[in-house]
Coordinates of N, CA, C and O in Angstrom, one line a residue:
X1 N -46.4 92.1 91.4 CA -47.0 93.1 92.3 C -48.4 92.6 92.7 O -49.1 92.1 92.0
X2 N -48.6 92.9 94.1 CA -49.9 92.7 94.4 C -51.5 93.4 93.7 O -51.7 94.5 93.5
X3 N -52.1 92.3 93.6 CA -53.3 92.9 93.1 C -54.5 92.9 94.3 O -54.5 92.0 95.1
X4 N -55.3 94.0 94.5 CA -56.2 94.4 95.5 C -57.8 94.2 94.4 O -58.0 94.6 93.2
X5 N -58.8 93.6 95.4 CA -59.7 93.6 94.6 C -61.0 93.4 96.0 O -61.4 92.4 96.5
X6 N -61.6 95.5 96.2 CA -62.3 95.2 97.2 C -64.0 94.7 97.1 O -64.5 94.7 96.0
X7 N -64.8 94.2 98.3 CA -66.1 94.4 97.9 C -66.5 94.2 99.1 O -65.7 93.6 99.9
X8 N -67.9 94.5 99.4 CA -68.7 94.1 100.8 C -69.4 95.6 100.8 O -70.3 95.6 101.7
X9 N -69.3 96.9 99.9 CA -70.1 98.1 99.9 C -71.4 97.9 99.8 O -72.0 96.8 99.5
X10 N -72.0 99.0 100.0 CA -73.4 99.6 99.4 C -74.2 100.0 101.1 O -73.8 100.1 102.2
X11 N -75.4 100.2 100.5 CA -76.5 101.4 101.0 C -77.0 100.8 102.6 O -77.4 99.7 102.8
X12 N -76.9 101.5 103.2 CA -77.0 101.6 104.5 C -77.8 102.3 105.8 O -77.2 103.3 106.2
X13 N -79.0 101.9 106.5 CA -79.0 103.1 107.3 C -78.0 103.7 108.3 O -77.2 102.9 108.8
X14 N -78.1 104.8 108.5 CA -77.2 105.5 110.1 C -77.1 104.3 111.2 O -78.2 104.0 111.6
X15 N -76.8 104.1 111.3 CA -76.5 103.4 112.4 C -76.5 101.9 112.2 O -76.5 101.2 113.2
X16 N -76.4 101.3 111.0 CA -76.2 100.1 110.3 C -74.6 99.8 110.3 O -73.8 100.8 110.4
X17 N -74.1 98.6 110.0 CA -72.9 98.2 109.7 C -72.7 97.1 108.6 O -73.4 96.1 108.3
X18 N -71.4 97.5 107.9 CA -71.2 96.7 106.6 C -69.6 96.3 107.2 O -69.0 96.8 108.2
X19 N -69.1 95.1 106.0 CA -68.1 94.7 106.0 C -67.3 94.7 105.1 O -67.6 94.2 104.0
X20 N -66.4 95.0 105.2 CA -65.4 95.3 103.7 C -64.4 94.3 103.0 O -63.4 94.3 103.7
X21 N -64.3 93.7 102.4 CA -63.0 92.9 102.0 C -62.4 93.2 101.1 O -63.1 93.6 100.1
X22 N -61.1 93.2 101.1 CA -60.4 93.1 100.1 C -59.2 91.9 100.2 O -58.3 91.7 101.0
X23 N -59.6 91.5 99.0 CA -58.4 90.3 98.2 C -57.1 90.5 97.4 O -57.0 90.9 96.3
X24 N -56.2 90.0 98.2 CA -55.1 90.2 97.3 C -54.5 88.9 96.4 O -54.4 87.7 96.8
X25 N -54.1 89.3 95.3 CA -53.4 88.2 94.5 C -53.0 88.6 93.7 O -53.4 89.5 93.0
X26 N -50.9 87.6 93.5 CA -50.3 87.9 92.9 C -49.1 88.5 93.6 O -48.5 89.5 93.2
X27 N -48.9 87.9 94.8 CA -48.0 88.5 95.6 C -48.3 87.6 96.6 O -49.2 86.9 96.7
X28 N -47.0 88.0 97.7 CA -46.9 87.5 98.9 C -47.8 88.4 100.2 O -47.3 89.3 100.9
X29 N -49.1 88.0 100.2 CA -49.6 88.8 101.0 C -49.0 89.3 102.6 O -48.9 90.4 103.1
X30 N -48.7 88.5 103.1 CA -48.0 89.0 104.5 C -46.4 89.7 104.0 O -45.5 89.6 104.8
X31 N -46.2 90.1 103.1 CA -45.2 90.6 102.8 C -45.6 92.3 102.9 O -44.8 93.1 103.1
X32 N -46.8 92.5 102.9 CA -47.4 93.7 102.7 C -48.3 94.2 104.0 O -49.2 93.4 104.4
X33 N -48.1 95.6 104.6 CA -48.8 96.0 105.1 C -50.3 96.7 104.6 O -50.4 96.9 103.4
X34 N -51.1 97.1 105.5 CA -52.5 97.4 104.4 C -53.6 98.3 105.2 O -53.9 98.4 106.4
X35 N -54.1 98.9 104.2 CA -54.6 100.0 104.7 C -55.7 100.4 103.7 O -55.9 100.2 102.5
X36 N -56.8 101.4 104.8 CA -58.1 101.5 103.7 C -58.2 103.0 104.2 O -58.1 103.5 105.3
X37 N -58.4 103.6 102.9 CA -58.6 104.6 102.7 C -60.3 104.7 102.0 O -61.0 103.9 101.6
X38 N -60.3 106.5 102.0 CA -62.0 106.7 101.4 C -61.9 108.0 100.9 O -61.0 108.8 101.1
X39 N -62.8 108.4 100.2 CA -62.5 109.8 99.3 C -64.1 109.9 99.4 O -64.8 108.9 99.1
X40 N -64.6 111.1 99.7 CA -66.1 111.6 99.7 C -66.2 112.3 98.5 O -65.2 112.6 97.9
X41 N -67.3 112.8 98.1 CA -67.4 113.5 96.6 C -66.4 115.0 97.1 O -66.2 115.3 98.2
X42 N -65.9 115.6 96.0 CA -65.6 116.6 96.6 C -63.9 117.0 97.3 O -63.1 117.9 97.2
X43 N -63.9 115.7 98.2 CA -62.9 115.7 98.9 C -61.4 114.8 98.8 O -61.5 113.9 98.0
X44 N -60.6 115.1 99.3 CA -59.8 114.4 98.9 C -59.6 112.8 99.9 O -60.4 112.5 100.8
X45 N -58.5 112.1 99.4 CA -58.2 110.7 99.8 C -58.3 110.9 101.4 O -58.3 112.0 101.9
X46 N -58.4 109.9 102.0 CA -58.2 110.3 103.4 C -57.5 108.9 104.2 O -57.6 108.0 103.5
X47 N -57.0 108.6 105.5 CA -56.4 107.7 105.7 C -57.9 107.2 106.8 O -58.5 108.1 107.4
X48 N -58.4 105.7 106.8 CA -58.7 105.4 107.4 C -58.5 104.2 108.8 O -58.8 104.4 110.0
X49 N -57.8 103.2 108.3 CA -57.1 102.4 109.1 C -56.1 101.6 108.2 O -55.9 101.7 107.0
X50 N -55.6 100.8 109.2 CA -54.1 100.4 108.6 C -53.7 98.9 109.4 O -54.3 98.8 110.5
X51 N -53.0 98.1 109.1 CA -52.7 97.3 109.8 C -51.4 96.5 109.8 O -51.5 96.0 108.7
X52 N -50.5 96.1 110.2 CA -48.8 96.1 109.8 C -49.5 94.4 109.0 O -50.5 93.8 108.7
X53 N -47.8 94.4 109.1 CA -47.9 93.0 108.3 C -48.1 91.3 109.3 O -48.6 90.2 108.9
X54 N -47.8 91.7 110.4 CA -48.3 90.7 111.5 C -49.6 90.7 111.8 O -50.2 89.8 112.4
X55 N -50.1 92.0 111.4 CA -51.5 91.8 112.0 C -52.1 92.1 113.5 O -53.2 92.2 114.0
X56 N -50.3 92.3 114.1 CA -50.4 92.6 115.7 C -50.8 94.5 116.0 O -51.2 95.0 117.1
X57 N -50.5 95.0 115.0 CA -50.5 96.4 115.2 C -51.8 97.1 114.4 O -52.1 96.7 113.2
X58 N -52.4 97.9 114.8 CA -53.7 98.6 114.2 C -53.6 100.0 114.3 O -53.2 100.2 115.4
X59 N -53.9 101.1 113.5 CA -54.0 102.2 113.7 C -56.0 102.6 113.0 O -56.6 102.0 112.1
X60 N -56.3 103.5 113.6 CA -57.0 104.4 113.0 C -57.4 106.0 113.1 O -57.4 106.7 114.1
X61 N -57.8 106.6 111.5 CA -58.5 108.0 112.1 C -59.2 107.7 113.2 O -59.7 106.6 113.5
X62 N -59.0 108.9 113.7 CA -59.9 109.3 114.8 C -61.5 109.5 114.7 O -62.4 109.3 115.6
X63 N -61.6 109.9 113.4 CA -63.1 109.8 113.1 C -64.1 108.7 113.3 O -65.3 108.7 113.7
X64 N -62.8 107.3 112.5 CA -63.8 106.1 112.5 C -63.2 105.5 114.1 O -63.6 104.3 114.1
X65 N -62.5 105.7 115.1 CA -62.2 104.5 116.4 C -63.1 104.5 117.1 O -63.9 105.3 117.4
X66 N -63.0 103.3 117.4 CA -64.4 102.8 118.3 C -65.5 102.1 117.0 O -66.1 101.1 116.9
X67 N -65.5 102.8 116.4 CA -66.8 102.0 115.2 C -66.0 100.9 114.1 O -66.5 99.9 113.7
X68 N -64.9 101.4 113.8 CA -64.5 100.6 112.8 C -63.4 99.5 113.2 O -62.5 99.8 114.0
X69 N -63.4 98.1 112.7 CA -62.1 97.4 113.4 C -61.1 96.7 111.6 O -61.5 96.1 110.6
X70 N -60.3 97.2 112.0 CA -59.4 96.4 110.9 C -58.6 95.4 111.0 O -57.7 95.4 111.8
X71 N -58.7 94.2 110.2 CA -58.3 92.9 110.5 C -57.6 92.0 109.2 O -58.1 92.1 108.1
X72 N -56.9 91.5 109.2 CA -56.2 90.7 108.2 C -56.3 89.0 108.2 O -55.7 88.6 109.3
X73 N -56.6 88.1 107.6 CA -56.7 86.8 107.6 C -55.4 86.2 106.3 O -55.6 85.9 105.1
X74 N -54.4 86.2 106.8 CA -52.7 86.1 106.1 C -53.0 84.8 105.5 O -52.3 84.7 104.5
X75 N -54.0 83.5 105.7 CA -53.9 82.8 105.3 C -55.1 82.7 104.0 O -55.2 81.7 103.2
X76 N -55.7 83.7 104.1 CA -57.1 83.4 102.9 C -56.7 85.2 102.2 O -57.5 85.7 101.5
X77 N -55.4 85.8 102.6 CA -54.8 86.8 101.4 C -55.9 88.1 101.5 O -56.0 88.9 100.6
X78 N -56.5 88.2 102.5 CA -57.6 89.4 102.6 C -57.3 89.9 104.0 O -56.8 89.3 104.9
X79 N -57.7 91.2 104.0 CA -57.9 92.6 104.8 C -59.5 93.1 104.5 O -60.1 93.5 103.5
X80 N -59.9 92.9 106.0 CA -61.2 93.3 106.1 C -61.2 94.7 106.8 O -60.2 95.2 107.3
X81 N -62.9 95.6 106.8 CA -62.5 96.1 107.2 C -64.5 96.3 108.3 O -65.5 96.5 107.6
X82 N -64.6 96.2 109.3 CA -65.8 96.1 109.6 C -66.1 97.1 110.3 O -65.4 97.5 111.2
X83 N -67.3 97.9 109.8 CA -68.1 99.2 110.3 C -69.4 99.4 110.6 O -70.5 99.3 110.0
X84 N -69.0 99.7 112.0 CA -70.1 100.0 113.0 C -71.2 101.4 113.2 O -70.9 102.5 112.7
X85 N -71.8 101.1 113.5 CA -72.5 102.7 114.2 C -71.8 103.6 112.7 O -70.9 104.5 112.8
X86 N -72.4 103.2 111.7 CA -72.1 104.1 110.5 C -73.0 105.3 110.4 O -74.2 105.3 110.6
X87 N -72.3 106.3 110.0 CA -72.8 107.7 110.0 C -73.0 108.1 108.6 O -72.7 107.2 107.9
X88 N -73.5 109.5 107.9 CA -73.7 109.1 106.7 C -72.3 110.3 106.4 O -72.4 110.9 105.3
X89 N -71.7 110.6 107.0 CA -70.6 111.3 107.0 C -69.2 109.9 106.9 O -68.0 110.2 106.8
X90 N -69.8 108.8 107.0 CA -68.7 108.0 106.3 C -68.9 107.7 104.9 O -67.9 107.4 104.4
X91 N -70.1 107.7 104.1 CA -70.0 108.0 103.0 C -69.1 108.3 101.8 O -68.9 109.4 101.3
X92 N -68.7 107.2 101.7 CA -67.0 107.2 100.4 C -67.2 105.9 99.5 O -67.7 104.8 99.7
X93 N -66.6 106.5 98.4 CA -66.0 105.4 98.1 C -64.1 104.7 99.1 O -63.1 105.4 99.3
X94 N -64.3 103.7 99.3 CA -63.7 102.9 100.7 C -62.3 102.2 99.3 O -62.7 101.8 98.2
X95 N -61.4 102.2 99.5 CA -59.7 101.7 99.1 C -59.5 101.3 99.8 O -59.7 101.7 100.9
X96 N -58.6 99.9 99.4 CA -57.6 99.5 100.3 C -56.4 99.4 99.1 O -56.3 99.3 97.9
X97 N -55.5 99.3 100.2 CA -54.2 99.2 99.3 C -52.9 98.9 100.2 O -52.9 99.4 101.3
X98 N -51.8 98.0 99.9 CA -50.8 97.5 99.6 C -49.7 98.3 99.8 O -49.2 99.1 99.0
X99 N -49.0 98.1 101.2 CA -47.3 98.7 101.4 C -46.6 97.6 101.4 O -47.2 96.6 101.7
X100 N -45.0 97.3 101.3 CA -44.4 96.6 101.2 C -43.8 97.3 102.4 O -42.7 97.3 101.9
X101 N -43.6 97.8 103.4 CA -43.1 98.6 104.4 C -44.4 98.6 105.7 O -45.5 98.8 105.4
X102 N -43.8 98.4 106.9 CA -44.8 98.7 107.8 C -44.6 100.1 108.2 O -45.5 100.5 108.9
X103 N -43.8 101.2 107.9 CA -43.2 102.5 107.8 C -44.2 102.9 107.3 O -44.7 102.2 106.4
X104 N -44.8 104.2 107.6 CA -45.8 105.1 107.1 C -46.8 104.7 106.5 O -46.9 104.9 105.3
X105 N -47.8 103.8 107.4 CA -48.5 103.1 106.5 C -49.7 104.0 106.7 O -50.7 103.5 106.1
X106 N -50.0 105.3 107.5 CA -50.7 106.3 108.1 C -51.0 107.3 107.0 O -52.0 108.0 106.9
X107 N -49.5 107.1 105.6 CA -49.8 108.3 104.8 C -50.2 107.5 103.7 O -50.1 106.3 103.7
X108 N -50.8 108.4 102.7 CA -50.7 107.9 101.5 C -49.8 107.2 100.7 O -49.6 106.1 100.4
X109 N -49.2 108.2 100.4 CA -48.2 108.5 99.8 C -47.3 106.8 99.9 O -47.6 106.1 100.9
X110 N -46.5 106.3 99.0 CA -45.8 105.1 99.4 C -46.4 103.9 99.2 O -45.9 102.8 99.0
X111 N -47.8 104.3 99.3 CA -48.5 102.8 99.1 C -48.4 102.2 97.7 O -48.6 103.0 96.7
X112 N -48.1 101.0 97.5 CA -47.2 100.3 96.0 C -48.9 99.7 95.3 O -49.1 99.9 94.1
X113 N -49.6 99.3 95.9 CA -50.5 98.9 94.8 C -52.1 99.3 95.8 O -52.2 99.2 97.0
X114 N -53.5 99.7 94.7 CA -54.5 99.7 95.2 C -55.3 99.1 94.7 O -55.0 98.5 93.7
X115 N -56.7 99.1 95.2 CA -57.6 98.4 94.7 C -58.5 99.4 93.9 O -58.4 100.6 94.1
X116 N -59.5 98.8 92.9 CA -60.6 99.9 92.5 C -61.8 100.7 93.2 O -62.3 101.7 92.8
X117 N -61.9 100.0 94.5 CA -63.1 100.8 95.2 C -63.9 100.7 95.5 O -64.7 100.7 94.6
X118 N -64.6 100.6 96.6 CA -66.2 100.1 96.7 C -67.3 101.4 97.5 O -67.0 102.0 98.5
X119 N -68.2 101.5 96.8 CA -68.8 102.5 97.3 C -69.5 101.9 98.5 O -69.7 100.7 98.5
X120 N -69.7 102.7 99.4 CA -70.6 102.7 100.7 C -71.5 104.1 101.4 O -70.9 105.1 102.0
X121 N -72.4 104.1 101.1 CA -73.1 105.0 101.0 C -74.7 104.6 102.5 O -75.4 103.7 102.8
X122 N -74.3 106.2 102.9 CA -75.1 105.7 104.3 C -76.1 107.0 104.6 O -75.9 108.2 104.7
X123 N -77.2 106.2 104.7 CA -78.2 107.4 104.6 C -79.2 107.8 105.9 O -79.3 107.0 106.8
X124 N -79.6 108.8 105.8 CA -80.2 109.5 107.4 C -81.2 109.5 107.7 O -81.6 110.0 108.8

């Protein structure tokens, strides 16, 4: 099973941008589609973007489009995730995680492995 291990978080002004990575190992990374999710204090998981296993297809919330781009490098086994014009209403701890299906890769639910988390915290 694939192992997820993100980093690139932390403190930020409004309108600053960070970069996210996460590394996979222990699997066939282009076997898996991928996706980053975020959870605010309080709130629950939420879907943020996603990207199939070619790398040709991208989705995002509507919250982050236009500021956030999601990208995959199949040959160095990582999914990045780069954020723009950060608000402090993006403020989460940031997931990525692992589908073996390019099918519902929008919900939670289904996703086969995650990573631990990186906080990103953006202040006003």
């Amino acid at each position: 099973q694939v192992q997820l291990v993100e980093s690139g978080g932390g403190l930020v002004q409004a309108g600053g941008s960070l970069r996210l990575s996460c590394a996979a190992s222990a699997g066939i990374f282009n076997n898996y589609a991928m996706g980053w999710f975020r959870q605010a204090p309080g709130k629950e998981r939420e879907f943020v973007a996603a990207v199939k296993r070619s790398g040709g297809t991208t989705y995002y919330a509507d919250s982050v489009k236009g500021r956030f781009t999601i990208s995959r490098d199949n040959a160095k086994n990582t999914v990045y995730l780069q954020m723009n014009s950060l608000k402090p209403e993006d403020t989460a701890v940031y997931y990525c995680a692992a589908r073996a299906s390019d099918w519902g890769i929008l919900r939670i639910k289904g996703y086969d492995a995650w990573g631990q988390g990186t906080q990103v915290t953006v202040s006003s």
